[in-house]
CSV table of C-alpha atoms in Angstrom, one decimal:
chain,number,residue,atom,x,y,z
A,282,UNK,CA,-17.6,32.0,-37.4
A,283,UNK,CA,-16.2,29.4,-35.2
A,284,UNK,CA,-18.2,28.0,-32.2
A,285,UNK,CA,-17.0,26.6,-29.0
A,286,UNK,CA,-18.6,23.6,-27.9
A,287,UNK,CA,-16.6,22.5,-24.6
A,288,UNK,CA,-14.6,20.1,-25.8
A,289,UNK,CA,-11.4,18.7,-27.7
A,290,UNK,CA,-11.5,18.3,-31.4
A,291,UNK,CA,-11.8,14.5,-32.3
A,292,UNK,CA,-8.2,13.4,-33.9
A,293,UNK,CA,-10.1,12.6,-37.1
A,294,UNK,CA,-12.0,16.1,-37.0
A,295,UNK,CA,-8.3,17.5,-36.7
A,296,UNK,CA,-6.8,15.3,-39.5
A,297,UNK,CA,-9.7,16.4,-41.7
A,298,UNK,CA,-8.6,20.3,-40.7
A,299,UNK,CA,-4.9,19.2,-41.6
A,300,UNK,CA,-5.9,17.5,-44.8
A,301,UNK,CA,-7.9,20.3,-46.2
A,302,UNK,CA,-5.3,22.9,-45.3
A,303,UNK,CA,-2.5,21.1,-47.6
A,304,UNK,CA,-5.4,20.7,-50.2
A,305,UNK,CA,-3.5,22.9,-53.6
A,306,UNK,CA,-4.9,26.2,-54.2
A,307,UNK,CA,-8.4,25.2,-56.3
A,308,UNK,CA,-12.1,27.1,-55.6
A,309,UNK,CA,-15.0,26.8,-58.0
A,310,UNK,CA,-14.7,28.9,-61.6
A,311,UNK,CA,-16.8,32.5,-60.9
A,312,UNK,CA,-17.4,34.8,-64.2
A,313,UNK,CA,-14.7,36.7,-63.5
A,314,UNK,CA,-11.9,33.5,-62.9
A,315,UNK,CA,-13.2,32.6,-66.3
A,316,UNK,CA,-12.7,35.4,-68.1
A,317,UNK,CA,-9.4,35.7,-66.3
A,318,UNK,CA,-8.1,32.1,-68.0
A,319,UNK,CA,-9.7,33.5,-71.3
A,320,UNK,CA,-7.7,36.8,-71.6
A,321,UNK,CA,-4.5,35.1,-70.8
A,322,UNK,CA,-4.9,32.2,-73.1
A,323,UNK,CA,-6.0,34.9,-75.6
A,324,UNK,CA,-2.9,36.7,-75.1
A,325,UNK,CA,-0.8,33.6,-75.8
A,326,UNK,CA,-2.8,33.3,-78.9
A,327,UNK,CA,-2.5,36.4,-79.7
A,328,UNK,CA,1.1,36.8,-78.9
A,329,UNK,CA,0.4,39.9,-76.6
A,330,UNK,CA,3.3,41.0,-74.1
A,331,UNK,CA,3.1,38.9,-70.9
A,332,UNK,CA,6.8,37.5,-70.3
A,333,UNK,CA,6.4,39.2,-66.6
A,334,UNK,CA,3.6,37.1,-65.9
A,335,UNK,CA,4.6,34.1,-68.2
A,336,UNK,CA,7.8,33.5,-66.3
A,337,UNK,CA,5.5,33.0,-63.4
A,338,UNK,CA,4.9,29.1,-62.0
A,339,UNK,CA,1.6,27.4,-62.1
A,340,UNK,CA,1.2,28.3,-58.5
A,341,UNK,CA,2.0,31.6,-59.0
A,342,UNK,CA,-0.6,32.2,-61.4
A,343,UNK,CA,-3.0,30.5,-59.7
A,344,UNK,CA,-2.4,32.9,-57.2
A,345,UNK,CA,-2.5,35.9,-59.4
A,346,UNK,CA,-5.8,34.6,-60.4
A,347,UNK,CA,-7.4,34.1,-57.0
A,348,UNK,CA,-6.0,37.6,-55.9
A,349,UNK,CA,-7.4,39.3,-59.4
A,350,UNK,CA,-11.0,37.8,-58.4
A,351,UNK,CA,-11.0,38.9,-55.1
A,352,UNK,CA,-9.8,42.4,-55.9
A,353,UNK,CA,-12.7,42.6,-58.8
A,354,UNK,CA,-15.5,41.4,-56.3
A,355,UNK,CA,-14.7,43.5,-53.5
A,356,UNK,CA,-14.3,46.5,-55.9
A,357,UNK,CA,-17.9,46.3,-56.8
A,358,UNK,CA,-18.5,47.0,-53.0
A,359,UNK,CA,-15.6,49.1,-52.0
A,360,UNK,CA,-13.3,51.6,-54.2
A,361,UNK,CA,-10.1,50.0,-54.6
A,362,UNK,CA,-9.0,50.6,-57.8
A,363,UNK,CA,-10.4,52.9,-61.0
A,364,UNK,CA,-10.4,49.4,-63.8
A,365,UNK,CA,-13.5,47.4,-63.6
A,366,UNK,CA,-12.0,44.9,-66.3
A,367,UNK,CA,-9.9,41.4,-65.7
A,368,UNK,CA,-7.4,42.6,-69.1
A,369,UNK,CA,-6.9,46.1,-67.6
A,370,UNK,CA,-6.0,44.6,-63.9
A,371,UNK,CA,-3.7,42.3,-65.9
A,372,UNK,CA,-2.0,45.3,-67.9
A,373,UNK,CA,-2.1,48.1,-65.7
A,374,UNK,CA,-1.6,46.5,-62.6
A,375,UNK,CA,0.1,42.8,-62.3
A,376,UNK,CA,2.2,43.5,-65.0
A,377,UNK,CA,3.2,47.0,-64.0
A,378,UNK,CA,3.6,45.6,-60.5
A,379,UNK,CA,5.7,42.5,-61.9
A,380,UNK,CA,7.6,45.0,-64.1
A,381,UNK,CA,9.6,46.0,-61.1
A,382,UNK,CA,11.3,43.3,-59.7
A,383,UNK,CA,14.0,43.0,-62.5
A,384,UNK,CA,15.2,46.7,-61.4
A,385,UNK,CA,15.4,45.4,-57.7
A,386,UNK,CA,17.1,42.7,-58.0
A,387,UNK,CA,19.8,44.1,-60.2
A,388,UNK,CA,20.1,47.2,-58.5
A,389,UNK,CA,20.5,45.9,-55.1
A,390,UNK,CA,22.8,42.9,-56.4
A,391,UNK,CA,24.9,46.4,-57.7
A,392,UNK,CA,24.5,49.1,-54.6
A,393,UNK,CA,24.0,46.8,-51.6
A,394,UNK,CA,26.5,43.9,-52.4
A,395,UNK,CA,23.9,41.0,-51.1
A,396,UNK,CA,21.8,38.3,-51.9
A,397,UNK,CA,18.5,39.4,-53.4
A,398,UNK,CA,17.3,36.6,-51.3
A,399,UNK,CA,15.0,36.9,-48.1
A,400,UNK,CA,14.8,40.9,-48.7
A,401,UNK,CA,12.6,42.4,-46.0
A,402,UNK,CA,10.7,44.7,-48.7
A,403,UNK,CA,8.0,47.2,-47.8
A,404,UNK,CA,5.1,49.1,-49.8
A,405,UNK,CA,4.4,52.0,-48.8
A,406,UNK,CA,1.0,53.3,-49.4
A,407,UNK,CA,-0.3,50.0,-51.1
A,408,UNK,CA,-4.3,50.4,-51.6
A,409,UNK,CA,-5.1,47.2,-53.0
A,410,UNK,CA,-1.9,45.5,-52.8
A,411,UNK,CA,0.0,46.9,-55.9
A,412,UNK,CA,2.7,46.1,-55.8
A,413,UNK,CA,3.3,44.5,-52.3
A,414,UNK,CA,0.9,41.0,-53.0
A,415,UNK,CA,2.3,40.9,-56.5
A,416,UNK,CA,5.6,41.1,-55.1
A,417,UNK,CA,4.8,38.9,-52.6
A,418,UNK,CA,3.5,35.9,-54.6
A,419,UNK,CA,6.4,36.0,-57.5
A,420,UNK,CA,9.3,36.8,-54.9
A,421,UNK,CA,7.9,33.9,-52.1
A,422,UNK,CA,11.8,34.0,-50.3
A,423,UNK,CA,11.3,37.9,-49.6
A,424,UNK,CA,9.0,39.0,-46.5
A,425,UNK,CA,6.6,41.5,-47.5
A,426,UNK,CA,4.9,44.3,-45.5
A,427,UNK,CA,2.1,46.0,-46.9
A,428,UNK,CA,1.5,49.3,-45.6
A,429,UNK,CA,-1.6,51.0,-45.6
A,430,UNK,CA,-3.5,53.8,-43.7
A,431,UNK,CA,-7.2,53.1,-44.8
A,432,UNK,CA,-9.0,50.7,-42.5
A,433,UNK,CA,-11.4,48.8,-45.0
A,434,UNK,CA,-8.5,48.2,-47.9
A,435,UNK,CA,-6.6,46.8,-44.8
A,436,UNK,CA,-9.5,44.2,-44.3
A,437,UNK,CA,-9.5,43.6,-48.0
A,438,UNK,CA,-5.7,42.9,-47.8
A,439,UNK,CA,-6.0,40.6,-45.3
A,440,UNK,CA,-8.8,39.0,-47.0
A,441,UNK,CA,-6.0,38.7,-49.9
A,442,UNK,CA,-3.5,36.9,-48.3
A,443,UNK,CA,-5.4,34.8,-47.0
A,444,UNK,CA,-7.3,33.6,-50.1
A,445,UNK,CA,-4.2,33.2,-52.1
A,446,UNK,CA,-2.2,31.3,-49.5
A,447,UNK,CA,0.5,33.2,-49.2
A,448,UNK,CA,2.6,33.5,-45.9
A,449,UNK,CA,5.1,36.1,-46.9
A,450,UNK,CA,3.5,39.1,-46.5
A,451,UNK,CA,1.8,41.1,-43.3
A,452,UNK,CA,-0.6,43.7,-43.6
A,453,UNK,CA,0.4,47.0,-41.1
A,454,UNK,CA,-2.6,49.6,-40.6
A,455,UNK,CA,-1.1,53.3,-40.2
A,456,UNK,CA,0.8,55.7,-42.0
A,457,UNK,CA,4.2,56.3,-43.1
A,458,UNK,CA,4.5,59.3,-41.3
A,459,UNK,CA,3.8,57.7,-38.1
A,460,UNK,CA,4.9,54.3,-38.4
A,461,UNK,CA,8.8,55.9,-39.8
A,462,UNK,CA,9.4,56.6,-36.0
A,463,UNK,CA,8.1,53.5,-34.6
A,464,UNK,CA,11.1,51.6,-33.8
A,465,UNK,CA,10.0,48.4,-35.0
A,466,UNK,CA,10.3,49.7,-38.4
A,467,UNK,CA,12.3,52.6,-38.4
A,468,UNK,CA,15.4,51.8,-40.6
A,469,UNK,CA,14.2,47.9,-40.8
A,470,UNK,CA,13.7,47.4,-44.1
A,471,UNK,CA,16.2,46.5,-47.1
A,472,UNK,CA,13.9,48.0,-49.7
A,473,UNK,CA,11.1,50.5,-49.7
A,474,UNK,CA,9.0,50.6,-52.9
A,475,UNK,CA,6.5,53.2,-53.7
A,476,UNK,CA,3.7,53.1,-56.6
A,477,UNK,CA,1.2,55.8,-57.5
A,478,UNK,CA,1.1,57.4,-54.0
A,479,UNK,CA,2.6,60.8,-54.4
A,480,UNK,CA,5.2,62.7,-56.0
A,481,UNK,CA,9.2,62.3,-55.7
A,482,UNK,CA,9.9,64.9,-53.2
A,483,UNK,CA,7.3,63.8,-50.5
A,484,UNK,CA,7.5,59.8,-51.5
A,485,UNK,CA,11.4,60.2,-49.9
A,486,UNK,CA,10.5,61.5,-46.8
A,487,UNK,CA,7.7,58.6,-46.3
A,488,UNK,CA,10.0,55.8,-47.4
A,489,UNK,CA,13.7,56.6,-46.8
A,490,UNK,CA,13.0,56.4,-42.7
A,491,UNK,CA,12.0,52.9,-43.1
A,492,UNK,CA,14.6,51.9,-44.9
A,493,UNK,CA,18.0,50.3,-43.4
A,494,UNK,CA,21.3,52.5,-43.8
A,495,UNK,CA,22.6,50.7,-47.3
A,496,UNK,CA,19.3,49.7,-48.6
A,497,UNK,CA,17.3,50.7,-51.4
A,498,UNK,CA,13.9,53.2,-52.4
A,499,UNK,CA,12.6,51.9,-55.6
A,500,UNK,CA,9.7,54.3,-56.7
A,501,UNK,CA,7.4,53.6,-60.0
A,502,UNK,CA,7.2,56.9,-62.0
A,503,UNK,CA,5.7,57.3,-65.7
A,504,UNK,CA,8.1,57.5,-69.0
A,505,UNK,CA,9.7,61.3,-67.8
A,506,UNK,CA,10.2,62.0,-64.4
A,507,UNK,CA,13.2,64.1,-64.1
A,508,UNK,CA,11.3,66.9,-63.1
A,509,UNK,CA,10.0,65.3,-60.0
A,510,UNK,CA,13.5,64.2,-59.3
A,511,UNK,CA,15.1,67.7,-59.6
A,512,UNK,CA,12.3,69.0,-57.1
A,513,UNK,CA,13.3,66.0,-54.6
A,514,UNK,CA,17.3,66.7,-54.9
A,515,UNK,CA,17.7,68.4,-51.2
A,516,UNK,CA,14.5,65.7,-49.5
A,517,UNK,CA,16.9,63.2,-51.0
A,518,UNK,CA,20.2,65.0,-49.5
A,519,UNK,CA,18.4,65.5,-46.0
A,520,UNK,CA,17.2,61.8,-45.7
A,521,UNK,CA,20.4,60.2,-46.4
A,522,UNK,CA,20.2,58.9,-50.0
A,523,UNK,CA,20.8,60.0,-54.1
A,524,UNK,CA,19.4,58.7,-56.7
A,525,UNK,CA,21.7,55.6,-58.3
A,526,UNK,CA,20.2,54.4,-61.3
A,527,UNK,CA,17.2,55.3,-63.3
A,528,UNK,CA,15.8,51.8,-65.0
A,529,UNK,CA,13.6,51.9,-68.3
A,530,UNK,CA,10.5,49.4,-67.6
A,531,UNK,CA,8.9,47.8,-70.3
A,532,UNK,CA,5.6,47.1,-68.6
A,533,UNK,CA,3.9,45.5,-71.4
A,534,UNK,CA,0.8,47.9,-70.7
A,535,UNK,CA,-0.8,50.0,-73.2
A,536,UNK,CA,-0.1,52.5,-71.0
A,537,UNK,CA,3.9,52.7,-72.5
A,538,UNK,CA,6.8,52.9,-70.6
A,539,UNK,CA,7.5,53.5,-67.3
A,540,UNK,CA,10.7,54.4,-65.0
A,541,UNK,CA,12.0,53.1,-61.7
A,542,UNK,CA,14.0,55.2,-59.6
A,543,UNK,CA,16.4,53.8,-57.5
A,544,UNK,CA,17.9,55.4,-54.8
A,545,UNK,CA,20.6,54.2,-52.7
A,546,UNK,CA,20.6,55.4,-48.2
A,547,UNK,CA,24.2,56.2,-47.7
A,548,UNK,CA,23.0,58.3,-44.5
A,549,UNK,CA,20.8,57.7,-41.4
A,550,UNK,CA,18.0,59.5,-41.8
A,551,UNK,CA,18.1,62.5,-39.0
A,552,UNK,CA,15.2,61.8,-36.4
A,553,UNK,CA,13.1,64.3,-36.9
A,554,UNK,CA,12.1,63.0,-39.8
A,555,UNK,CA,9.7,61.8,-41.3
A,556,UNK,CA,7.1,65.0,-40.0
A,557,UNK,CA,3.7,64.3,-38.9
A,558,UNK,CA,1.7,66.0,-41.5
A,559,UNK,CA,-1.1,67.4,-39.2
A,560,UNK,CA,1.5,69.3,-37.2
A,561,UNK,CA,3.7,71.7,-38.8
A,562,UNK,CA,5.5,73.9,-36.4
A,563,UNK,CA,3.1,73.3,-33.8
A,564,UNK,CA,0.2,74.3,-35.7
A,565,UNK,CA,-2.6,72.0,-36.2
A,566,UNK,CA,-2.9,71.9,-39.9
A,567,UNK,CA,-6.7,72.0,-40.3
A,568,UNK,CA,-6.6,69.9,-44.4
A,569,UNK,CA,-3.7,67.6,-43.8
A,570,UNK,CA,-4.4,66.4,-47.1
A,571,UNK,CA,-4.0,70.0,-49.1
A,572,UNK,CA,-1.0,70.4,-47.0
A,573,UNK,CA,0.7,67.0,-47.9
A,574,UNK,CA,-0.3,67.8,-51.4
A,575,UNK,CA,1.6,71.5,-51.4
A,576,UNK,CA,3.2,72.4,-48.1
A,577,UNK,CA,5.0,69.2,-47.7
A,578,UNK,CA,8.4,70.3,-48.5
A,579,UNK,CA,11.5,69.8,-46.6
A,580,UNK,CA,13.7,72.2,-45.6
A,581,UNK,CA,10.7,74.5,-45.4
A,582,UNK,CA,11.2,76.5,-41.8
């Protein structure tokens, strides 16, 4: 907490602030930053797959390791995510979340005819930060909006970015629904991404809105998900978009292979859209969360 006291800062009590502030990323070694620098030296030993995070700078791991910490402590308080363990965070989530950015780049190098530089990228529906703050710390040029509804894994978020220093990434409270006709972020963003939120056919009408007419929706799917993208075909037509390119993503998880589907908006996306779940046909829906899960459908009348 800071305290007041009246008066102006001495110049060497703010040359002390400035100091510290430029200090490199360092905090004392907890049980769990330890066993993180085991199981990745382990892994190199061992020659496990881990060429996502291995391409990563000394900063950038550094990072990773500050934001794995922080995620493992406030989980013991909090439910933020199902894996207790620093090797499964690592495998299911950092490198699953690193797994991704290959398939944006190239894909929006392909469809959008830009510089995969300074991308204003969104994640929709991050929890704990996956993939937005992994995003965020191995992309540092792209500008990174993490998007969440629940109020306590927003304060956790922020807590995130702060403790790994980065300054690329904002965390926005509210939900897609909602926040897809605010202006400020209606049709703003060059690429949507989506992991583990919900299926195909309700993930386009949460995502597409935010995203600019020419840009990109980049959702995480498992090994098969052609199913889910059949069901999606007219929520894709109505928002404006198709599906471009289907991307095989090695993830080096245990968990085998995994799918990103790109689609490209070649339309606005009408403004009616997206629906505010609690209100369909102007009648309050009284389990918003059943009906997202089974009466979210577009073109339903």
């Amino acid at each position: 907490m800071m305290i007041c006291c009246g008066r102006a800062p001495s110049r060497s009590a703010v040359s002390l602030r400035h100091f510290i502030k430029h200090l490199p990323l360092t905090k004392p070694p907890t049980r769990l930053s330890i066993k993180f620098n085991l199981y990745c030296s382990a892994g190199l030993a061992s020659g496990a797959k881990l060429s996502h995070y291995e391409s990563l700078s000394a900063r950038q791991k550094d990072q990773i390791s500050l934001y794995v910490d922080s995620l493992l402590e406030w989980n013991q308080k909090m439910n933020l995510t199902a894996v207790r363990e620093v090797e499964d965070v690592m495998e299911r989530h950092v490198e699953d979340s690193l797994a991704i950015i290959p398939p944006i780049q190239d894909s929006y190098s392909s469809y959008c005819n830009g510089s995969c530089d300074k991308l204003n990228v969104v994640d929709v529906g991050t929890g704990a930060g996956l993939p937005g703050i992994i995003l965020a710390i191995a992309c540092p040029d792209w500008n990174v909006t993490l998007m969440e509804s629940m109020n306590k894994r927003c304060i956790f978020l922020e807590h995130a970015v702060e403790v790994t220093g980065i300054s690329n990434a904002k965390v926005v409270r509210g939900r897609a629904e909602n926040l897809g006709q605010n202006q400020e972020y209606r049709e703003f963003y060059d690429v949507a991404v989506a992991r583990a939120v919900a299926e195909m056919r309700i993930l386009v009408e949460y995502c597409l809105p935010l995203v600019r007419l020419g840009g990109l929706f980049v959702a995480a799917k498992g090994h098969d998900p052609k199913e889910e993208i059949t069901n999606a075909e007219r929520a894709l037509q109505i928002m404006g978009a198709s599906v471009v390119k289907l991307y095989s993503v090695d993830s080096h998880s245990p968990h085998g292979q995994r799918t990103a589907i790109v689609c490209l908006k070649g339309h606005s996306t009408p403004n009616k859209y997206p629906r505010d779940p609690v209100c369909f046909n102007d009648i309050l829906v009284e389990d918003p969360q059943k009906f997202r899960n089974s009466l979210f459908v577009i073109g339903r009348k």
